[in-house]
Coordinates of C-alpha atoms in Angstrom, one line a residue:
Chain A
X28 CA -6.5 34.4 -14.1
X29 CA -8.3 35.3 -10.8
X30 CA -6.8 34.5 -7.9
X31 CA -8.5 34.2 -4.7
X32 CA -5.9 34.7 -1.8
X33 CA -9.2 34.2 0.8
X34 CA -10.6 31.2 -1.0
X35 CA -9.7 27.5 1.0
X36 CA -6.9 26.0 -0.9
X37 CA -3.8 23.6 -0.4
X38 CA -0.6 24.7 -1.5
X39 CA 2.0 22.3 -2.0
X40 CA 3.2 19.0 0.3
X41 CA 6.4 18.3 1.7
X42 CA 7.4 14.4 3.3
X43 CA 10.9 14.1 5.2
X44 CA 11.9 10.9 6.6
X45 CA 13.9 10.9 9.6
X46 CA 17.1 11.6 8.4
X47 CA 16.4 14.5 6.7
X48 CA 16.1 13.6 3.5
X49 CA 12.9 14.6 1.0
X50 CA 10.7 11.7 0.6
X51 CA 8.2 13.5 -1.6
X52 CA 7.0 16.8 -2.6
X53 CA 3.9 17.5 -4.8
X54 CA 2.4 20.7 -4.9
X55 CA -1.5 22.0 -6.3
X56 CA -1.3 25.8 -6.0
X57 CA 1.9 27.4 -6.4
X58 CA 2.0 30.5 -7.7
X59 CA 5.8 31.5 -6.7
X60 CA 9.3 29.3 -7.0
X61 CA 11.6 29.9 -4.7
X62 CA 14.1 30.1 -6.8
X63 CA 16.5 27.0 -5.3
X64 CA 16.5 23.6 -6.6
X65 CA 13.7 21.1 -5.2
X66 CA 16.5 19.5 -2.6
X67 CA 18.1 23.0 -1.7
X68 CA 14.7 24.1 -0.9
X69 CA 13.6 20.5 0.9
X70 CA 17.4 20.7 3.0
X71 CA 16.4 24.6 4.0
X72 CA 13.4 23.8 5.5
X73 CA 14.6 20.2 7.3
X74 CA 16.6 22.5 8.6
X75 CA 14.4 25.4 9.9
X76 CA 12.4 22.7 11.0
X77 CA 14.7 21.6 12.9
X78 CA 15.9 24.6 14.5
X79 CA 12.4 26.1 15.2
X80 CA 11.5 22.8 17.3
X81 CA 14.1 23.4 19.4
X82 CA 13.9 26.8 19.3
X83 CA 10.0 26.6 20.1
X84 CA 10.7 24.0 23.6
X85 CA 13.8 25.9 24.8
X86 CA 11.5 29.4 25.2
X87 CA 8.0 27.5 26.0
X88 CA 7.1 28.8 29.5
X89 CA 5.1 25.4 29.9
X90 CA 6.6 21.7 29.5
X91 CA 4.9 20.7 26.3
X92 CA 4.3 17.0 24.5
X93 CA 3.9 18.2 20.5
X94 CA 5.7 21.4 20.5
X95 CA 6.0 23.5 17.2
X96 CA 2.5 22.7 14.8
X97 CA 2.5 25.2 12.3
X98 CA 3.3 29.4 11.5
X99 CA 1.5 31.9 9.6
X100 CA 2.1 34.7 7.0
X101 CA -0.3 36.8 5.4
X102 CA -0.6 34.7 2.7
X103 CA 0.0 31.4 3.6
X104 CA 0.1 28.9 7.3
X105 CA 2.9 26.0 7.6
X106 CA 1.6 23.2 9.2
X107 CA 3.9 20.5 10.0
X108 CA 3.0 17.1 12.1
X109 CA 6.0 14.3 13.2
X110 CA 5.1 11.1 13.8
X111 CA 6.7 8.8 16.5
X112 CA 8.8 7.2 13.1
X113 CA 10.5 10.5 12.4
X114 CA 8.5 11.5 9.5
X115 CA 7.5 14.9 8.8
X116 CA 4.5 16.1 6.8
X117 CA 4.7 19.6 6.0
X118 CA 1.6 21.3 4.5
X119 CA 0.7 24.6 3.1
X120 CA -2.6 26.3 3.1
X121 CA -4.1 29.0 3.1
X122 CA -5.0 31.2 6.2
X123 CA -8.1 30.6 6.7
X124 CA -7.9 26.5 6.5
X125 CA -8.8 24.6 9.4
X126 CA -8.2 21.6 11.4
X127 CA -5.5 20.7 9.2
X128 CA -3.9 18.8 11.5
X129 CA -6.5 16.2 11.6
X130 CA -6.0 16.3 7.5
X131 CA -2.0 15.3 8.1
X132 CA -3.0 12.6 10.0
X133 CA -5.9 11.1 8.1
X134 CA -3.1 11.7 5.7
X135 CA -0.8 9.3 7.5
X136 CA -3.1 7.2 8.4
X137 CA -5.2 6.7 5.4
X138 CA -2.7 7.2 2.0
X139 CA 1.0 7.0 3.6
X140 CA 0.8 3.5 5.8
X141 CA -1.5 2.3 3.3
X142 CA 0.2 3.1 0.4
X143 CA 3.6 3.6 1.2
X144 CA 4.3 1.3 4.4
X145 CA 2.3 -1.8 2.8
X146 CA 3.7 -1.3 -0.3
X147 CA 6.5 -4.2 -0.6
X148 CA 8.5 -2.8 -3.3
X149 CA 8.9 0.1 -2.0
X150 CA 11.8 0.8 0.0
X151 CA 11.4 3.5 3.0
X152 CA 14.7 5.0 2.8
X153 CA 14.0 5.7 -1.0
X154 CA 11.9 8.7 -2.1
X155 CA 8.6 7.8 -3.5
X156 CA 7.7 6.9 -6.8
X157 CA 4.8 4.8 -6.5
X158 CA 1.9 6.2 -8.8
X159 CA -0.7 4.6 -6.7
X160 CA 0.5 6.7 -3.6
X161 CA 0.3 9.8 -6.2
X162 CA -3.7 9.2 -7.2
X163 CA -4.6 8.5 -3.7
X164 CA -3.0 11.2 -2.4
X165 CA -4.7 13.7 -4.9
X166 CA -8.0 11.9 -4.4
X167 CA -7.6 12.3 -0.9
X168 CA -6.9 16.1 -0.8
X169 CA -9.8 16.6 -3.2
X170 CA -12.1 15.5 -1.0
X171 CA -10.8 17.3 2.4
X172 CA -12.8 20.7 3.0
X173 CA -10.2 23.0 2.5
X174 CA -9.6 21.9 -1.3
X175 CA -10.1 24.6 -3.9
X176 CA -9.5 23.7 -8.0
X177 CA -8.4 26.8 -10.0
Chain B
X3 CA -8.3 -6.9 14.9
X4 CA -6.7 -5.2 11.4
X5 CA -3.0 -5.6 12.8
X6 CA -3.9 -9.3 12.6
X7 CA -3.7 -8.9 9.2
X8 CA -1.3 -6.8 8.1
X9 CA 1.0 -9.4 9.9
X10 CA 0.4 -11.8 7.3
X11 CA 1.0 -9.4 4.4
X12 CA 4.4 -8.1 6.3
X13 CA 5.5 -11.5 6.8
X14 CA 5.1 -12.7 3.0
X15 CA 6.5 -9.0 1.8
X16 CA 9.7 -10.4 4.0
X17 CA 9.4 -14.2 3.1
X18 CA 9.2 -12.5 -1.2
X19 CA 12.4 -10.9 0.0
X20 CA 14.5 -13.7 1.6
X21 CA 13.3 -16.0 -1.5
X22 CA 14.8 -13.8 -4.0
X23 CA 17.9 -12.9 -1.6
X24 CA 18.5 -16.7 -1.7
X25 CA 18.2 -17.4 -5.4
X26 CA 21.7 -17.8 -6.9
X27 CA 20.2 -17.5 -10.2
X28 CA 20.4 -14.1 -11.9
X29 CA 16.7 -14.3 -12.7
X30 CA 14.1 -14.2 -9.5
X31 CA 13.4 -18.2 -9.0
X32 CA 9.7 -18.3 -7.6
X33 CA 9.9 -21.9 -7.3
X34 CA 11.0 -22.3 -3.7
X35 CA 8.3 -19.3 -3.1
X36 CA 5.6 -22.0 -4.5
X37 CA 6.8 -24.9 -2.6
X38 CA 6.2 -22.8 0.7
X39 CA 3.0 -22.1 -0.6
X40 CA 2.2 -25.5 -1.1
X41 CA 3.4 -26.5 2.4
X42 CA 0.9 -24.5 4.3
X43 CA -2.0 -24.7 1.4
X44 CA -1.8 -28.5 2.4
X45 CA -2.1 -28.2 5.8
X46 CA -4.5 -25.3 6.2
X47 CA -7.1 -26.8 4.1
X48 CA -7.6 -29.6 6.7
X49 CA -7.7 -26.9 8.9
X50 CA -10.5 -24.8 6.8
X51 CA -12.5 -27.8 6.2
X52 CA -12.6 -29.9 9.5
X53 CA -16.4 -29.7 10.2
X54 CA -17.0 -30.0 6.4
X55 CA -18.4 -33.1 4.8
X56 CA -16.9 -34.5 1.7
X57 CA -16.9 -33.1 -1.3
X58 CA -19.4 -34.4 -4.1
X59 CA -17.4 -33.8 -6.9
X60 CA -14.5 -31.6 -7.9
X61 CA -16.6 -28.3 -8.3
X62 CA -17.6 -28.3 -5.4
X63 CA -13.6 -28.2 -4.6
X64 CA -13.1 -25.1 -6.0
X65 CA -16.2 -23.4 -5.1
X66 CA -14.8 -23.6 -1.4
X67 CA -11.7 -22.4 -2.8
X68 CA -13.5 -19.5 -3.8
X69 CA -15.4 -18.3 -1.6
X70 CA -14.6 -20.1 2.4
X71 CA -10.5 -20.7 1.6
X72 CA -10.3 -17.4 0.0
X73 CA -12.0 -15.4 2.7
X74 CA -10.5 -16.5 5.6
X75 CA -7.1 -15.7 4.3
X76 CA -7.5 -12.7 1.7
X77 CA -10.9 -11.2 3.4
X78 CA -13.0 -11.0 0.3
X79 CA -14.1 -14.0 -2.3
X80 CA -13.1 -14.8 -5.4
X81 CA -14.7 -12.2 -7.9
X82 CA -15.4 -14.9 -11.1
X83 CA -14.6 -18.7 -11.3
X84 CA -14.8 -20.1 -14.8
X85 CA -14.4 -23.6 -16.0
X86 CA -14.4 -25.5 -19.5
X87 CA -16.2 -28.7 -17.4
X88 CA -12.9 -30.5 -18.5
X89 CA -10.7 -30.0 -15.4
X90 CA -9.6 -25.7 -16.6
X91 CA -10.1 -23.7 -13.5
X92 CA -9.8 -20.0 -13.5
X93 CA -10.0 -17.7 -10.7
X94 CA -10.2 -14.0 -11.2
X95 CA -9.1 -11.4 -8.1
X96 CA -10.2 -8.4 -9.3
X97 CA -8.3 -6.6 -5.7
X98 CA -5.8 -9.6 -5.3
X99 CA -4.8 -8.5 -1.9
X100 CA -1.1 -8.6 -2.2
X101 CA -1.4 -6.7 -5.2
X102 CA -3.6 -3.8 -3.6
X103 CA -1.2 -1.9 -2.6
X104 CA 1.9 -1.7 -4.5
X105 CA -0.1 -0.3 -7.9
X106 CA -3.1 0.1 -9.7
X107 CA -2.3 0.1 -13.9
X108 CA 1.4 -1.0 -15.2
X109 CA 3.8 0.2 -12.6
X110 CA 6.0 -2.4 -10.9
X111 CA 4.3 -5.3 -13.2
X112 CA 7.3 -6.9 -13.5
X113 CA 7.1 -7.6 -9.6
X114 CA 4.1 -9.1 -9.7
X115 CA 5.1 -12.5 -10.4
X116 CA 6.6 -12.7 -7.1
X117 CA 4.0 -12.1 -5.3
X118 CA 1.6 -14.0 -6.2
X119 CA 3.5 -17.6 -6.4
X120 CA 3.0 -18.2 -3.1
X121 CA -0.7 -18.2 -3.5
X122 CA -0.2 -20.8 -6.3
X123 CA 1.3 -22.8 -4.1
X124 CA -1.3 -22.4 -1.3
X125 CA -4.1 -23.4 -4.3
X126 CA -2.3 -26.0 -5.2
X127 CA -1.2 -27.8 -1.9
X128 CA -5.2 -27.3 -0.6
X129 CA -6.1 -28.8 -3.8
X130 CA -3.5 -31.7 -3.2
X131 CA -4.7 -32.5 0.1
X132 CA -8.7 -32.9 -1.3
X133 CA -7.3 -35.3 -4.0
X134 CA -7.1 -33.4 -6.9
X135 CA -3.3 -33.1 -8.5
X136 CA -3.2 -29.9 -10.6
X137 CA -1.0 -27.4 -11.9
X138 CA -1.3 -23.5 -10.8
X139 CA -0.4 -20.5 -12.6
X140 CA -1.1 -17.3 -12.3
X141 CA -1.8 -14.3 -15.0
X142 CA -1.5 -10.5 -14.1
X143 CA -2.2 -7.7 -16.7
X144 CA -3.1 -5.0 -14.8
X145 CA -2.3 -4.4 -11.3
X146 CA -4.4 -5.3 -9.0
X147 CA -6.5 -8.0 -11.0
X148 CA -5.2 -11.4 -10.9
X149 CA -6.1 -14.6 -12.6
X150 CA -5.4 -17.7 -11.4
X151 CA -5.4 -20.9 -13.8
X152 CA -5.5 -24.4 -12.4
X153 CA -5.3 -27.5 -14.9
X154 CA -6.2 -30.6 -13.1
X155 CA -3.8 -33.9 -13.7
X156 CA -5.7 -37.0 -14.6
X157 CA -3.7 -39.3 -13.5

């Protein structure tokens, strides 16, 4: 199998809630596990989430209103967005993607309130299970710019 | 504008919710649900249809059921209306709107009968207040499609 490590693609999805807890995870392109179980790996990075937003306003020479958006490796860029409800979207991309922040919030916007938030049987401290949220989700990615199938 | 009507849809999510919070019954009783339907079908028909004239005939009833009624409080018209000319009504809501978001196939069926006996209700108190007694049920097979059946009482 070819792998292109400069082609557009999305990774994989994380969604934390405000407590912490993983809401939903779905991922497209993984080619590595890390090797923990999905709620070890979803408490590690709450966590380093966590600590690099505070880590990121304590050293910021300027006073700032969004703070910590994303990091890049080599390989890969973390982009994370909060909304004013406390819920974290954490995306993974490739390098070269861009304006994925606009994605994360059409994301919000258009599949999670839509889906999730209007969605009476679903209750929001629950993870999701809804299979409607699932198809709109991956119908939504496949049409954003930086989605590459294998 | 649109947070007019998600208000709506929030407030019967919560009004599904207190309904089956109240019901002593072990199985979900839709009944009181229906009733409250009926109570503000019955008055906002008057509303819907105060520079109306009357009605010619019973049809005509349910054809501004389908398509004035049903847009002013679901934002889209009825998709079919069919009728065996001897007082069997059906409506079919290919997008029922209460239904739109919660799944699109199987999932969660069994919830669907909750949230749709309100608009029974509202069908059948409109229907009450233009004269014609009927009874209201509603039929869901796959999520979000809807069909409503209304048998009219001679009395």
């Amino acid at each position: 199998m070819i792998r292109s490590y400069n082609a557009k693609m999305i990774y994989n999805l994380y969604i934390f809630d405000k407590t912490g807890k993983l809401l939903f995870y779905t991922e497209w392109n993984r080619f590595k596990q890390s090797g923990m179980s999905r709620n070890e790996e979803g408490k590690l990075m709450y966590g380093m989430l966590f600590s690099l937003k505070n880590f990121v306003t304590k050293i910021s020479p300027y006073d700032m209103k969004q703070g910590f958006l994303c990091f890049k490796t080599n390989k890969y860029a973390l982009h994370f967005m909060e909304t004013p409800s406390g819920l974290k979207f954490v995306l993974n991309t490739d390098i070269s993607a861009q304006k994925v922040r606009e994605i994360l919030q059409q994301l919000y916007n258009n599949v999670y309130v839509n889906y999730v938030t209007r969605n009476p049987i679903h209750n929001l401290q629950d993870s999701i299970k809804s299979e409607l949220f699932k198809s709109k989700l991956n119908s939504f990615m496949k049409q954003t710019h930086i989605y590459l199938s294998k | 504008m649109a947070s007019q009507d998600v208000l709506f849809e929030f407030l019967h999510h919560e009004i599904v919710a207190y309904c089956n919070s109240k019901s002593k019954k072990e199985k979900e009783d839709v009944s009181e649900l229906e009733y409250i339907g009926f109570a503000c079908g019955y008055r906002i028909i008057e509303r819907l249809t105060k520079d109306w004239p009357r009605f010619k005939e019973e049809l005509d009833m349910l054809k501004f059921l389908c398509t004035d009624f049903w847009s002013s409080i679901y934002q889209r018209q009825v998709d079919n209306l069919r009728t065996n000319h001897q007082g069997v009504y059906v409506l079919f809501d290919n997008e029922f709107r209460f239904l739109s978001r919660i799944s699109e196939g199987n999932q969660y069926l069994e919830f669907a009968p909750q949230y749709v006996s309100y608009t029974c209700g509202l069908i059948r108190g409109a229907l009450a207040n233009l004269g014609i007694t009927c009874i209201v049920t509603a039929e869901v097979h796959l999520m979000p499609a809807c069909r409503f059946h209304i048998q009219v009482q001679k009395s």
